Every structure is written in structure tokens, then in C-alpha cells.
Coordinates of N, CA and C in Angstrom, one line a residue:
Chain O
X1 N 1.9 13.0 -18.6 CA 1.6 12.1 -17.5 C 2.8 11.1 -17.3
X2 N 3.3 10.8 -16.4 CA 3.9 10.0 -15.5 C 3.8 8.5 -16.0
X3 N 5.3 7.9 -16.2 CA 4.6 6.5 -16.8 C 5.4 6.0 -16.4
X4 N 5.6 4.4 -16.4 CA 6.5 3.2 -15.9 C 6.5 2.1 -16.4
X5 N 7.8 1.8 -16.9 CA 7.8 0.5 -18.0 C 8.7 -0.2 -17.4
X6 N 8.2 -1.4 -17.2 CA 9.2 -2.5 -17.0 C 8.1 -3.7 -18.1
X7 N 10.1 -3.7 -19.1 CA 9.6 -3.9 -20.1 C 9.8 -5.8 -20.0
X8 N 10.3 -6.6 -19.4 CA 10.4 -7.9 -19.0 C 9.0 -8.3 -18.4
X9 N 8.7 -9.6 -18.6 CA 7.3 -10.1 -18.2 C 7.8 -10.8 -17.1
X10 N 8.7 -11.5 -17.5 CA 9.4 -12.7 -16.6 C 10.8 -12.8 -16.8
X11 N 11.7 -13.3 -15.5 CA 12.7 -13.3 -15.2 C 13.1 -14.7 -14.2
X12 N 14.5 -15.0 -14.7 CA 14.4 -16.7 -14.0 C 16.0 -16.2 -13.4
X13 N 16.5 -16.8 -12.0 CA 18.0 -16.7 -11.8 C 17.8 -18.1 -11.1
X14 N 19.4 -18.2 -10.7 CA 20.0 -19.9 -10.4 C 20.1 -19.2 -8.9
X15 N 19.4 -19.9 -7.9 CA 20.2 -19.7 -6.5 C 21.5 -19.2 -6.2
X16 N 21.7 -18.3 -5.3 CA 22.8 -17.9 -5.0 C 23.5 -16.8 -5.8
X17 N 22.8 -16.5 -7.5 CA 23.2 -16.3 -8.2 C 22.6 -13.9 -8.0
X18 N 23.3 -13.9 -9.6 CA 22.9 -11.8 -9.3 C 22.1 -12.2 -10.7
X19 N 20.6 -11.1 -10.1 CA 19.8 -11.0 -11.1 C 19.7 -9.4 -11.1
X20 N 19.0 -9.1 -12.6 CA 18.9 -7.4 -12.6 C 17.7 -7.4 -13.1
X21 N 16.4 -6.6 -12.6 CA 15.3 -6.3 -12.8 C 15.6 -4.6 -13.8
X22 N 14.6 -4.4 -14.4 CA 15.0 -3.1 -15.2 C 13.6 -2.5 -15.4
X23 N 13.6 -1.1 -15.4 CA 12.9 -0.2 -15.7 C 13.1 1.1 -15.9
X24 N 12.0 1.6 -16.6 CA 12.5 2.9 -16.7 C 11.4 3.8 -16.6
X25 N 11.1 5.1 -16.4 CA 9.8 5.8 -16.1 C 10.3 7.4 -17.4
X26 N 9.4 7.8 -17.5 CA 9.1 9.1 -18.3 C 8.3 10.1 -17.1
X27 N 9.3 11.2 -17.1 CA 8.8 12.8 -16.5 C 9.4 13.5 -16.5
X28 N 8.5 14.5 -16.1 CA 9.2 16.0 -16.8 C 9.4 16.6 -15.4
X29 N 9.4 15.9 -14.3 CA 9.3 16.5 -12.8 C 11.6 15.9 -12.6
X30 N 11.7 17.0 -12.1 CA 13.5 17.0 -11.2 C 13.1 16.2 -10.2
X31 N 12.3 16.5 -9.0 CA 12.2 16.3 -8.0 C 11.3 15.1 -7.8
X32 N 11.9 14.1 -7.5 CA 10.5 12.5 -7.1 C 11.1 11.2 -6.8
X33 N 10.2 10.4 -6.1 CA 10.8 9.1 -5.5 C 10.2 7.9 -6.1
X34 N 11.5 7.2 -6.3 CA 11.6 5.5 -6.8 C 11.4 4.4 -5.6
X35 N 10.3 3.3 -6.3 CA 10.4 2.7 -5.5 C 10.4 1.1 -6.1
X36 N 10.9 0.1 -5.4 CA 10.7 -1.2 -5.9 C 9.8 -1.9 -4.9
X37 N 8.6 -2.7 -5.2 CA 8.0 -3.4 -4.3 C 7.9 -4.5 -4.9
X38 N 7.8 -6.0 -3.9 CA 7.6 -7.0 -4.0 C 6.3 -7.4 -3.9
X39 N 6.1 -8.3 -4.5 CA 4.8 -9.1 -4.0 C 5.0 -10.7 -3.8
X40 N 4.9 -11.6 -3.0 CA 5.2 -13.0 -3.4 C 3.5 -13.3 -3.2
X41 N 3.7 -14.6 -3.4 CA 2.0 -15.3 -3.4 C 1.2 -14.9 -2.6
X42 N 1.9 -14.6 -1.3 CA 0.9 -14.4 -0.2 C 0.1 -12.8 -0.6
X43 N 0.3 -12.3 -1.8 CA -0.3 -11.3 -2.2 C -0.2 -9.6 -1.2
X44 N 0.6 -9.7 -0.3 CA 1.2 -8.8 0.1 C 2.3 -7.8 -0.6
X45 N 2.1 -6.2 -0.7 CA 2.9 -5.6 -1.4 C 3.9 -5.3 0.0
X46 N 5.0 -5.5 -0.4 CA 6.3 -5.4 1.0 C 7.9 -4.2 0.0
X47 N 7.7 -3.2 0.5 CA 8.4 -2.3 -0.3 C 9.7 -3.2 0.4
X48 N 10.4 -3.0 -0.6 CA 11.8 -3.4 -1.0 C 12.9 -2.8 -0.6
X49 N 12.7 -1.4 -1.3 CA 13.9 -0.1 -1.9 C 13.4 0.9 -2.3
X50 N 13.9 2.2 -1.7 CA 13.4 3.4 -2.0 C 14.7 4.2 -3.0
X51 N 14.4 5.4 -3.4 CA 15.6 6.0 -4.3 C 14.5 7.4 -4.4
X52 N 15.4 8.8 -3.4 CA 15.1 9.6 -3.8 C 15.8 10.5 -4.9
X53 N 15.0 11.3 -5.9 CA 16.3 11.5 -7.4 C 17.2 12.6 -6.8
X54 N 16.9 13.1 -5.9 CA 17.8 14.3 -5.5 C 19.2 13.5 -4.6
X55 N 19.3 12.4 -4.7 CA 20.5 12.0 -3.9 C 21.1 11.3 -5.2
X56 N 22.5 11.1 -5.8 CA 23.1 10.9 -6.7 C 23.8 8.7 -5.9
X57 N 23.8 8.9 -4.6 CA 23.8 7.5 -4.3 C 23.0 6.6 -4.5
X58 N 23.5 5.2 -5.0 CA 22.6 4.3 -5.3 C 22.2 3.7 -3.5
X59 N 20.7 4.1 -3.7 CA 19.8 3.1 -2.2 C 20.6 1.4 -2.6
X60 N 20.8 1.0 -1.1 CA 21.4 -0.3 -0.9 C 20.3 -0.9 0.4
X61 N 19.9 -2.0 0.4 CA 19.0 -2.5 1.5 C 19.5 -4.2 1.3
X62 N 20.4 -4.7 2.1 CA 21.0 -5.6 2.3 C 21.4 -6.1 0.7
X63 N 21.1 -7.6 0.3 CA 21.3 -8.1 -1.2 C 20.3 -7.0 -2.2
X64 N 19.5 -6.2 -1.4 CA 19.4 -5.5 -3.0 C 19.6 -4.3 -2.8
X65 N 20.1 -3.8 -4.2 CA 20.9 -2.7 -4.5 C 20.0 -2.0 -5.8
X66 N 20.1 -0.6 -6.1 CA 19.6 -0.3 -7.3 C 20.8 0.3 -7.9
X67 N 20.5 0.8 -9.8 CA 21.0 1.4 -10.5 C 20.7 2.7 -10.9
X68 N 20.5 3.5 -10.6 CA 19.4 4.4 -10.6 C 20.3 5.3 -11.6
X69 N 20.3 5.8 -12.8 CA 20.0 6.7 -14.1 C 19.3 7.7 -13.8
X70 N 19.9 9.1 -13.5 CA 18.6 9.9 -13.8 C 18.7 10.4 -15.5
X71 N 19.5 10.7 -15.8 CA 19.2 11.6 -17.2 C 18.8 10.1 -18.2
X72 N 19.0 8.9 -17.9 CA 18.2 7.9 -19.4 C 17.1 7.3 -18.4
X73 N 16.9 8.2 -17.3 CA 15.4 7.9 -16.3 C 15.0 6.0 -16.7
X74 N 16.2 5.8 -15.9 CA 16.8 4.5 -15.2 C 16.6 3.9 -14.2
X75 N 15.8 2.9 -13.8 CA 16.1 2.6 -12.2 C 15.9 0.7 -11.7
X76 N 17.4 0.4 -12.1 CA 17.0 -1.3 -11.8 C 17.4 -1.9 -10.8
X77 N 16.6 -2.9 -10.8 CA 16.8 -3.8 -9.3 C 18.1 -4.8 -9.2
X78 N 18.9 -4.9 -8.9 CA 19.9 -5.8 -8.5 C 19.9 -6.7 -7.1
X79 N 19.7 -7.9 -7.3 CA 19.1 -8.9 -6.2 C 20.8 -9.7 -6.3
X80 N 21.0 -9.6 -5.4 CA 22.6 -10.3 -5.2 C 22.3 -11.7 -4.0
X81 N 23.1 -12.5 -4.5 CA 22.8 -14.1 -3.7 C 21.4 -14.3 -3.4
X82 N 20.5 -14.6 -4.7 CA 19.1 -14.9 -5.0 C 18.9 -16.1 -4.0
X83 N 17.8 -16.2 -2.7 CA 17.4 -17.0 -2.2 C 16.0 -17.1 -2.8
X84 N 15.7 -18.6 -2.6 CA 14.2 -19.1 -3.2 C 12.9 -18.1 -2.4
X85 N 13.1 -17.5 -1.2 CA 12.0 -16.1 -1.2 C 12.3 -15.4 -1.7
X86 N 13.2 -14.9 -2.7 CA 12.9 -13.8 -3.3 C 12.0 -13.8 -4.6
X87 N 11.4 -15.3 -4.9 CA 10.5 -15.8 -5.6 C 9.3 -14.6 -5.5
X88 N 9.2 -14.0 -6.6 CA 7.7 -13.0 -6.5 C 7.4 -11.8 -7.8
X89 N 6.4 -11.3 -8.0 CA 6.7 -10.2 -8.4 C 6.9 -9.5 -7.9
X90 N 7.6 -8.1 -8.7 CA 8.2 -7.0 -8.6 C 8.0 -6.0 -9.6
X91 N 7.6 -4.8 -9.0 CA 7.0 -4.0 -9.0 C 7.8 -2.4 -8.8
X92 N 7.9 -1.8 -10.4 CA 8.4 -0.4 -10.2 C 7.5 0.6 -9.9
X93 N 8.0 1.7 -8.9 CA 7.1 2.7 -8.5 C 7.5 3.6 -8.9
X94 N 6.9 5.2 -8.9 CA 7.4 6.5 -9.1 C 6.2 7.2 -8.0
X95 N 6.9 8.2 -8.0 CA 5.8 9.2 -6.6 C 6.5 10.7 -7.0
X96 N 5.7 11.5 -7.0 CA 6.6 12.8 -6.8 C 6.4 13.5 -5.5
X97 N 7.1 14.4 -5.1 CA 6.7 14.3 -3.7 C 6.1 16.0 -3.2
X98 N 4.6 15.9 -4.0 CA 4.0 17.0 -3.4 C 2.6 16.4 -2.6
X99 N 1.9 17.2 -2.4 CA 0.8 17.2 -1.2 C -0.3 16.9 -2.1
X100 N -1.1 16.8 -1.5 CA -2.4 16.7 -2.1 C -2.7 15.8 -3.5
X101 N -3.4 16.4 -4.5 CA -3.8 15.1 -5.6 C -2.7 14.8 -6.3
X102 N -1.7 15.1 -6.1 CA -0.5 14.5 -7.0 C 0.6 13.4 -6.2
X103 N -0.5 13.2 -5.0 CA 0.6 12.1 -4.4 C 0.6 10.6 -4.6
X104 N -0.4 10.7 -5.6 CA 0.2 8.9 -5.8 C 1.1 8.6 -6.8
X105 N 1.0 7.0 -6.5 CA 1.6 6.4 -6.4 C 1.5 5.6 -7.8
X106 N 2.7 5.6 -9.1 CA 2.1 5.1 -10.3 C 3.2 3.7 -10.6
X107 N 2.9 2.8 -10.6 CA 3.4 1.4 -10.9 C 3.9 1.1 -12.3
X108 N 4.7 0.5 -12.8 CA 4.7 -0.4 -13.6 C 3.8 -1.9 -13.7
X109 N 3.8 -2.4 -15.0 CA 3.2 -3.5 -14.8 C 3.6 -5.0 -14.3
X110 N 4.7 -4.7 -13.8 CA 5.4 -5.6 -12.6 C 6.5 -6.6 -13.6
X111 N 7.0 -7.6 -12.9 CA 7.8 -8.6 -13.3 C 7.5 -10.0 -12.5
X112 N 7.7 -10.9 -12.8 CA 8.0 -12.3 -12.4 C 9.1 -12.6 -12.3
X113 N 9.4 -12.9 -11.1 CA 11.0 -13.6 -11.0 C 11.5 -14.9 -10.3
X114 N 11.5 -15.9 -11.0 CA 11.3 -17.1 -10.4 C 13.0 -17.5 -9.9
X115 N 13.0 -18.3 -9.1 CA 14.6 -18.5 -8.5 C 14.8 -20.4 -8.9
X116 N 16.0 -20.8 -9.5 CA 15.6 -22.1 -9.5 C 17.0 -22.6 -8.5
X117 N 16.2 -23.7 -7.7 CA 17.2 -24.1 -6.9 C 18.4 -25.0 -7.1
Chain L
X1 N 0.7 -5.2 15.4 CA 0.4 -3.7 14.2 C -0.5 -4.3 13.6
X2 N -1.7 -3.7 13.3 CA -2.8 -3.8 12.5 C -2.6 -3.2 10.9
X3 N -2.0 -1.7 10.9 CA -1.7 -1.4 9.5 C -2.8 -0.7 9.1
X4 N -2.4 -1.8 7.7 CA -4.4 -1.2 6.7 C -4.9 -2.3 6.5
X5 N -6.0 -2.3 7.2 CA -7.0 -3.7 7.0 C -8.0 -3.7 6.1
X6 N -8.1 -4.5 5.4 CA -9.4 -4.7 4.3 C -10.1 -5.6 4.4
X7 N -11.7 -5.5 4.4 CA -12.8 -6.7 4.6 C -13.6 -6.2 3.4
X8 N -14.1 -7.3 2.9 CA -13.5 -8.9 2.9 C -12.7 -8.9 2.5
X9 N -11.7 -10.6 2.1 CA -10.9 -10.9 1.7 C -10.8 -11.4 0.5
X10 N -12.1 -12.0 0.3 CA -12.9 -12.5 -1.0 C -14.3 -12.2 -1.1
X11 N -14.5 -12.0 -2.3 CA -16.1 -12.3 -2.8 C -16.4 -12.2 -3.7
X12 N -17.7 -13.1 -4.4 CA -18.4 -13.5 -5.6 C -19.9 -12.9 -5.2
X13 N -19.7 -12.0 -6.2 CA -21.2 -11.5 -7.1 C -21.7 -11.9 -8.1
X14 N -22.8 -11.9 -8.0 CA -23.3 -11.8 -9.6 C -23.6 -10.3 -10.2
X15 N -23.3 -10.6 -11.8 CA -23.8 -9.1 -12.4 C -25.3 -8.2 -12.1
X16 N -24.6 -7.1 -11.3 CA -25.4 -6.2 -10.7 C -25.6 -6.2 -9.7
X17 N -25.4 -7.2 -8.4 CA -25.4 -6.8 -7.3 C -24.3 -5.5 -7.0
X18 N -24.3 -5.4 -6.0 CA -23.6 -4.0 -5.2 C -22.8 -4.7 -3.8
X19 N -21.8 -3.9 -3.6 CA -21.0 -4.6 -2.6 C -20.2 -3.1 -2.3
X20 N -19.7 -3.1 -1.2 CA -18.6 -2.4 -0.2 C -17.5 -3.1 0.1
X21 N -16.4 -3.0 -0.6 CA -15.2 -2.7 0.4 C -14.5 -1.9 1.4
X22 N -14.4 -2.4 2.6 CA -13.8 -1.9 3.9 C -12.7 -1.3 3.5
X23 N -11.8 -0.6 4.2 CA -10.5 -0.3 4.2 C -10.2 0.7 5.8
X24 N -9.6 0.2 6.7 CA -9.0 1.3 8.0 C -7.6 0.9 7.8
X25 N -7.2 2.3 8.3 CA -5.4 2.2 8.4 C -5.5 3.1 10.5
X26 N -4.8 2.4 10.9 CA -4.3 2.4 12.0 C -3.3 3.7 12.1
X27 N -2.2 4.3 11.5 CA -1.0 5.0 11.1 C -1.4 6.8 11.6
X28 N -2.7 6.8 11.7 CA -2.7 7.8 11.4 C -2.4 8.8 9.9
X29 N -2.3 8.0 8.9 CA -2.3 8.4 7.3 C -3.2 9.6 7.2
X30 N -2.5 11.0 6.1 CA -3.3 11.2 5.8 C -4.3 10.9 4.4
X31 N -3.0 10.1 3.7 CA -3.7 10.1 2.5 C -3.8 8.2 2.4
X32 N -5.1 7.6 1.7 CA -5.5 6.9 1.3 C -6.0 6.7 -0.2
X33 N -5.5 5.3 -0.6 CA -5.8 5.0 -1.9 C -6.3 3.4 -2.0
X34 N -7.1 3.6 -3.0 CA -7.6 2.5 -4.1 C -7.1 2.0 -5.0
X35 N -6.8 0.5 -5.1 CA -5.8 -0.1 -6.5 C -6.5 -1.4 -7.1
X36 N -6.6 -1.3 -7.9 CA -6.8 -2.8 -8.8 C -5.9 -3.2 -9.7
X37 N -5.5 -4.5 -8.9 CA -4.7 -5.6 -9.8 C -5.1 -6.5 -10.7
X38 N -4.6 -6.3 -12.0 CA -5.0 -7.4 -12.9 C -4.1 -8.0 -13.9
X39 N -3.7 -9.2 -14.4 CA -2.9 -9.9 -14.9 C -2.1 -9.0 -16.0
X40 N -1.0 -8.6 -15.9 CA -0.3 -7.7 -17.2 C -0.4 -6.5 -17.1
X41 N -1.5 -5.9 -16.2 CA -1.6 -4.6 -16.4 C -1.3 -4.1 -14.9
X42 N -0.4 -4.5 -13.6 CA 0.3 -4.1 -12.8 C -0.9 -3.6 -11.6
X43 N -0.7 -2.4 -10.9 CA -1.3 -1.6 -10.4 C -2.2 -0.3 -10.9
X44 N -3.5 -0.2 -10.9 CA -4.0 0.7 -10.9 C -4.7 1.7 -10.2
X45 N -4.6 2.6 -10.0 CA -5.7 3.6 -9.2 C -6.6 4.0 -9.5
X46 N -7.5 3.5 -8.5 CA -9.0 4.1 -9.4 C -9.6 5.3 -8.3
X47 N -9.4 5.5 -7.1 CA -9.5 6.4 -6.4 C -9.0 6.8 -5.4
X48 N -8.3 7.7 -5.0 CA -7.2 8.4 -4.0 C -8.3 9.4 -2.9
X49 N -7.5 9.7 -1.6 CA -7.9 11.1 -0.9 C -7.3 11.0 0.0
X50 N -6.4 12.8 -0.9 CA -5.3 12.8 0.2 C -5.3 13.6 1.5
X51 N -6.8 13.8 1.6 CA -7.1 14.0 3.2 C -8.4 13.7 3.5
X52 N -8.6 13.9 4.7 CA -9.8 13.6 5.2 C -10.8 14.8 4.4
X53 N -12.2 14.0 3.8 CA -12.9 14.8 3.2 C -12.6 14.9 1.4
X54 N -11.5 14.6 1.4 CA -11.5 15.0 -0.1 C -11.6 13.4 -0.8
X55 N -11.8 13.3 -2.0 CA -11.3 12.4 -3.1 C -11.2 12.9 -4.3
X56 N -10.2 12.0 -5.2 CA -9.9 12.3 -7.0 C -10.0 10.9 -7.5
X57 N -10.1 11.1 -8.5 CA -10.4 10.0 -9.3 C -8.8 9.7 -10.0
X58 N -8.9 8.7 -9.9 CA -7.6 8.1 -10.4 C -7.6 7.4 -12.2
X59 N -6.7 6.7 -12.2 CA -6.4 6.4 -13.6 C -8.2 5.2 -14.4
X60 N -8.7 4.4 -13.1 CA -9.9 3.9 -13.5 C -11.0 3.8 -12.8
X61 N -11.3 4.9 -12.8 CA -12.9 5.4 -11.7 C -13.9 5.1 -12.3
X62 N -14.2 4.4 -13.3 CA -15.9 4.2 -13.6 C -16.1 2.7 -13.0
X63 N -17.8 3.2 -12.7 CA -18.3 1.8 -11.9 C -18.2 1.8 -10.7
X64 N -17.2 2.7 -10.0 CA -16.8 2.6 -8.8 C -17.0 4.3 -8.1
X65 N -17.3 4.3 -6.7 CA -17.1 5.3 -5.5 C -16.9 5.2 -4.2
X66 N -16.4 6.1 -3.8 CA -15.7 6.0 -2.8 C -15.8 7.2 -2.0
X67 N -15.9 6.8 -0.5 CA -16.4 7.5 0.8 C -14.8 7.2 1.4
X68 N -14.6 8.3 2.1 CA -13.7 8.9 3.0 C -14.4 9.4 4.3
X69 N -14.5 8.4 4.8 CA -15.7 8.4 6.2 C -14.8 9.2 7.5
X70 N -13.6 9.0 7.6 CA -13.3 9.8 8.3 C -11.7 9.2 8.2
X71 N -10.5 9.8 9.2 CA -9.1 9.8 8.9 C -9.1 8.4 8.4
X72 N -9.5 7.5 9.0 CA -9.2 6.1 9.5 C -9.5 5.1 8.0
X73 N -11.4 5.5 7.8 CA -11.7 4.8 7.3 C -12.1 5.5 6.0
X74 N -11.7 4.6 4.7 CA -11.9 4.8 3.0 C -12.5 3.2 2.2
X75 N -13.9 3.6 2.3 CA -14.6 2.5 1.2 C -15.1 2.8 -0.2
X76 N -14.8 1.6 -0.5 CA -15.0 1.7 -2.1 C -16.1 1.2 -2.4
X77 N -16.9 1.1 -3.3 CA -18.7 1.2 -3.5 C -18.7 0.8 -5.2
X78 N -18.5 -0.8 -4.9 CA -19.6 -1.0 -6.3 C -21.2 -1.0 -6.8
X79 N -21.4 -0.1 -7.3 CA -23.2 -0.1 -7.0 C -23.8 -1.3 -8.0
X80 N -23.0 -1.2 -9.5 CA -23.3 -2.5 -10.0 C -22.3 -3.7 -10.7
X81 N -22.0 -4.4 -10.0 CA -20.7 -4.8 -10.5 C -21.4 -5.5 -12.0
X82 N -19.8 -5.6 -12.8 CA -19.6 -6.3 -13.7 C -18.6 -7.1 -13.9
X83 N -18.4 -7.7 -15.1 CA -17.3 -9.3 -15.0 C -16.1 -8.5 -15.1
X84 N -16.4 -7.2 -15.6 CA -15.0 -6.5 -16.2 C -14.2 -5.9 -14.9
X85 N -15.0 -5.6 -13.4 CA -14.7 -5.6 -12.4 C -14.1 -6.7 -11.2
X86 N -14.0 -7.7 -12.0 CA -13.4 -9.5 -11.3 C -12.0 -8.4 -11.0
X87 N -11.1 -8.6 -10.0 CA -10.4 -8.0 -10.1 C -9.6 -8.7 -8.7
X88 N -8.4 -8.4 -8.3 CA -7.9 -8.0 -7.0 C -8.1 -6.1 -6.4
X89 N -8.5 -6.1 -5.7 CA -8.3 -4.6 -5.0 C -7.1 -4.7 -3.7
X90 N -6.5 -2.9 -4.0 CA -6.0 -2.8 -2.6 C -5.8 -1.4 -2.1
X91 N -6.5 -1.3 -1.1 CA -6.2 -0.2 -0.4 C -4.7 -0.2 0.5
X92 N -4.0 1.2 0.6 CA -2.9 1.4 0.7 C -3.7 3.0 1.3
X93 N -2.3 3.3 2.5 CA -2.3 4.5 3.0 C -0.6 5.2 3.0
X94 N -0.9 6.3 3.3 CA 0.4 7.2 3.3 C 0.8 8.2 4.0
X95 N 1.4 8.6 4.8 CA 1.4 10.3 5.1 C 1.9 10.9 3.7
X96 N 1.1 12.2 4.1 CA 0.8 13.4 3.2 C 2.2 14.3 3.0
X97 N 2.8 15.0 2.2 CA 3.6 15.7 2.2 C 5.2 15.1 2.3
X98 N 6.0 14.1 3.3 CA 7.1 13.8 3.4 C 7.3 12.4 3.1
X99 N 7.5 12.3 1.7 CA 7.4 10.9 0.9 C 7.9 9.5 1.2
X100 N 6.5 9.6 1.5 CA 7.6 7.6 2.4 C 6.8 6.9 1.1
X101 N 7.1 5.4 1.8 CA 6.3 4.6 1.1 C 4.9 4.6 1.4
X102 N 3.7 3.6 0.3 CA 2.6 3.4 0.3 C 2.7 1.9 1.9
X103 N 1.5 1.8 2.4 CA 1.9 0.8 3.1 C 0.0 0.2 2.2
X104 N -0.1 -1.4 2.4 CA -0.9 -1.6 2.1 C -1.4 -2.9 2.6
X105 N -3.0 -2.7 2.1 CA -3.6 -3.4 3.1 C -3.3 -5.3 2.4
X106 N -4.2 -6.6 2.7 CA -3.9 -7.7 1.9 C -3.9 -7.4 0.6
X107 N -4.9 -6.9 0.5 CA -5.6 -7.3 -1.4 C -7.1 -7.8 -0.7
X108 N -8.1 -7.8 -1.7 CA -9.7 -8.7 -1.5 C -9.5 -9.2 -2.9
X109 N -9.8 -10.2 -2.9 CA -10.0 -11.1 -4.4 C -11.7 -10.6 -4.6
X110 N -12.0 -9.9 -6.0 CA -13.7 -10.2 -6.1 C -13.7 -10.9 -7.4
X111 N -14.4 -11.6 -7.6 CA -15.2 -12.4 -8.4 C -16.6 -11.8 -9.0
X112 N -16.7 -11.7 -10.4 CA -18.5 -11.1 -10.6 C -18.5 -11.8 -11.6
X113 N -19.9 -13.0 -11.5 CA -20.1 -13.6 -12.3 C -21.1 -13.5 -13.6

């Protein structure tokens, strides 16, 4: 089975500053997609960053960027010029990408990342 | 945009009533899921269907069922709640086959006292 560790409970950066979120997942599947999602208080999940493993480029979506490892099945978040919304949890995803009962969607148990101003 | 909407947003039971969570997605999705949030232990699935008509049980299906009423609409069915079920829920939808993301609905806070 399919698993995802984000091994950090909590995480603190200085405004303005670069923070790196880290995770790592276990599978025996080549083919499948990474994802990072947010949550802030208002309890909305708002995807972040996607990372298909068949593309060797790291996904870039304005200040965040990922690290993506496939052979030490790697995938961290890098938040560059930390503004006080980026206050929230975060949340690693994996998906593989077939049809039917194998399409969800399996999380880590998130992170806290607080920004101090 | 409407999305995936979930009713209610909150609620408190006591041990052993029964309650329904709503869930429609607007998107046209074919596949639809069930999640529960709880402190430390992230996202869970307790029941998916990734089309109309079908469901699987996910990583924590007891206590709980779930109807796939038609494309739109997927409720979840506590018949007797317990305190062990206090939880956040959240329905999320998806297209089938070409991997996007999950999109998802608020969250319902339940409470079982």
C-alpha cells in the first residue's frame, strides 16, 4: 500500500524568508502524481502544486517550487518570500493515475507552518 | 462557481442518533470521495465512487455508508454515531481517468456527544 510521511509536525519561518516542507511517500508504482495542498483556518483544502513523476522538471507555481526525488521518493515544498498567508497546514498527496478504485487520493498527516512577522 | 457543496456545516449529536451528510459537485466529476479529518492523523478515506453507481470502501469505512444518488450527488450515512466519529468530514470530487487534482467541498465539523 501506498503511504506518505511528512515526518515534521510543525514548522516556523521569519517573513520574507525560504522555508522547506519535506516528505516522502513509499510505492512500487513508476507512474503517479504529487500533490501539495494547503489548508489555512478557514478549513478549505486549496491545492498548491502538482508534480507528475514522469516529468524529471521540478513543478514551479509562483513562490512555490518543489524538490521532487524520484529514486529516494522525495517530494518537498519550498515556499520562497514567506508572506503571513501562507500561514496553514500543508498537506502531502500521492494519486496514481488509473481509473476506477485506485483513484484516490492518499495524504500525509500534514504539517503546520506558522510565519512570524 | 458552486464546486462541491456540503450540508451541513456543523452538527452535534448525541450517541446513537443517525444523521446524513449532503455532498453535490457541480463539475460534472466522475469520481467522488469521503474524508475525515482528525488532529495528527491528516486525511482519511472512508469511502470513494469512482462513478456513478459504484462505491469502495476506503482506508475507514466502519460506522459509516454511503449512497451515490446519482453523477452529482454522494451522501454519507451515519446510522449510529459515536464520540469516536466527532470528526471534520470532507467530500471532494474528481474527473476519472486524466489526473487532476481532488477539488473539495468546506469540511462539516460533527460533534457526538
Amino acid at each position: 500500500a501506498q503511504t506518505v510521511t511528512q515526518s515534521q509536525p510543525e514548522m516556523s519561518v521569519q517573513e520574507a524568508e525560504t522555508v522547506t516542507l519535506s516528505c516522502t511517500y513509499d510505492t512500487s508504482e513508476s507512474d503517479y502524481y504529487l500533490f501539495w495542498y494547503k489548508q489555512p483556518p478557514s478549513r478549505q483544502m486549496i491545492l498548491v502544486i502538482r508534480q507528475e513523476a514522469y516529468k524529471q522538471q521540478n513543478a514551479t507555481e509562483n513562490r512555490f517550487s518543489v524538490n521532487f526525488q524520484k529514486a529516494a521518493k522525495s517530494f518537498s515544498l519550498k515556499i520562497s518570500d514567506s508572506q503571513l498567508g501562507d500561514a496553514a497546514m500543508y498537506f502531502c498527496a500521492y494519486r496514481i493515475p488509473y481509473t476506477g478504485a485506485n483513484s484516490k487520493l492518499t495524504f500525509g498527516k500534514g504539517i503546520t507552518l506558522s510565519v512570524r512577522p | 462557481n458552486a464546486g462541491v457543496t456540503q450540508t451541513p456545516k456543523f452538527q452535534v449529536l448525541k450517541t446513537g442518533q443517525s444523521m446524513t451528510l449532503q455532498c453535490a459537485q457541480d463539475m460534472n466529476h466522475n469520481s467522488m470521495y469521503w474524508y475525515r479529518q482528525d488532529p495528527g492523523m491528516g486525511l482519511r478515506l472512508i469511502y470513494y465512487s469512482a462513478s456513478e453507481g459504484t462505491t469502495d470502501k476506503g482506508e475507514v469505512p466502519n460506522g459509516y455508508n454511503v449512497s451515490r444518488l446519482n453523477k452529482r450527488e454522494f451522501s454519507l450515512r451515519l446510522e449510529s454515531a459515536a464520540p469516536s466519529q466527532t470528526s471534520v468530514y470532507f467530500c471532494a470530487s474528481s474527473e476519472q481517468g486524466e489526473v487532476g487534482e481532488l477539488f473539495f467541498g468546506e469540511g462539516s465539523r460533527l460533534t457526538v456527544l
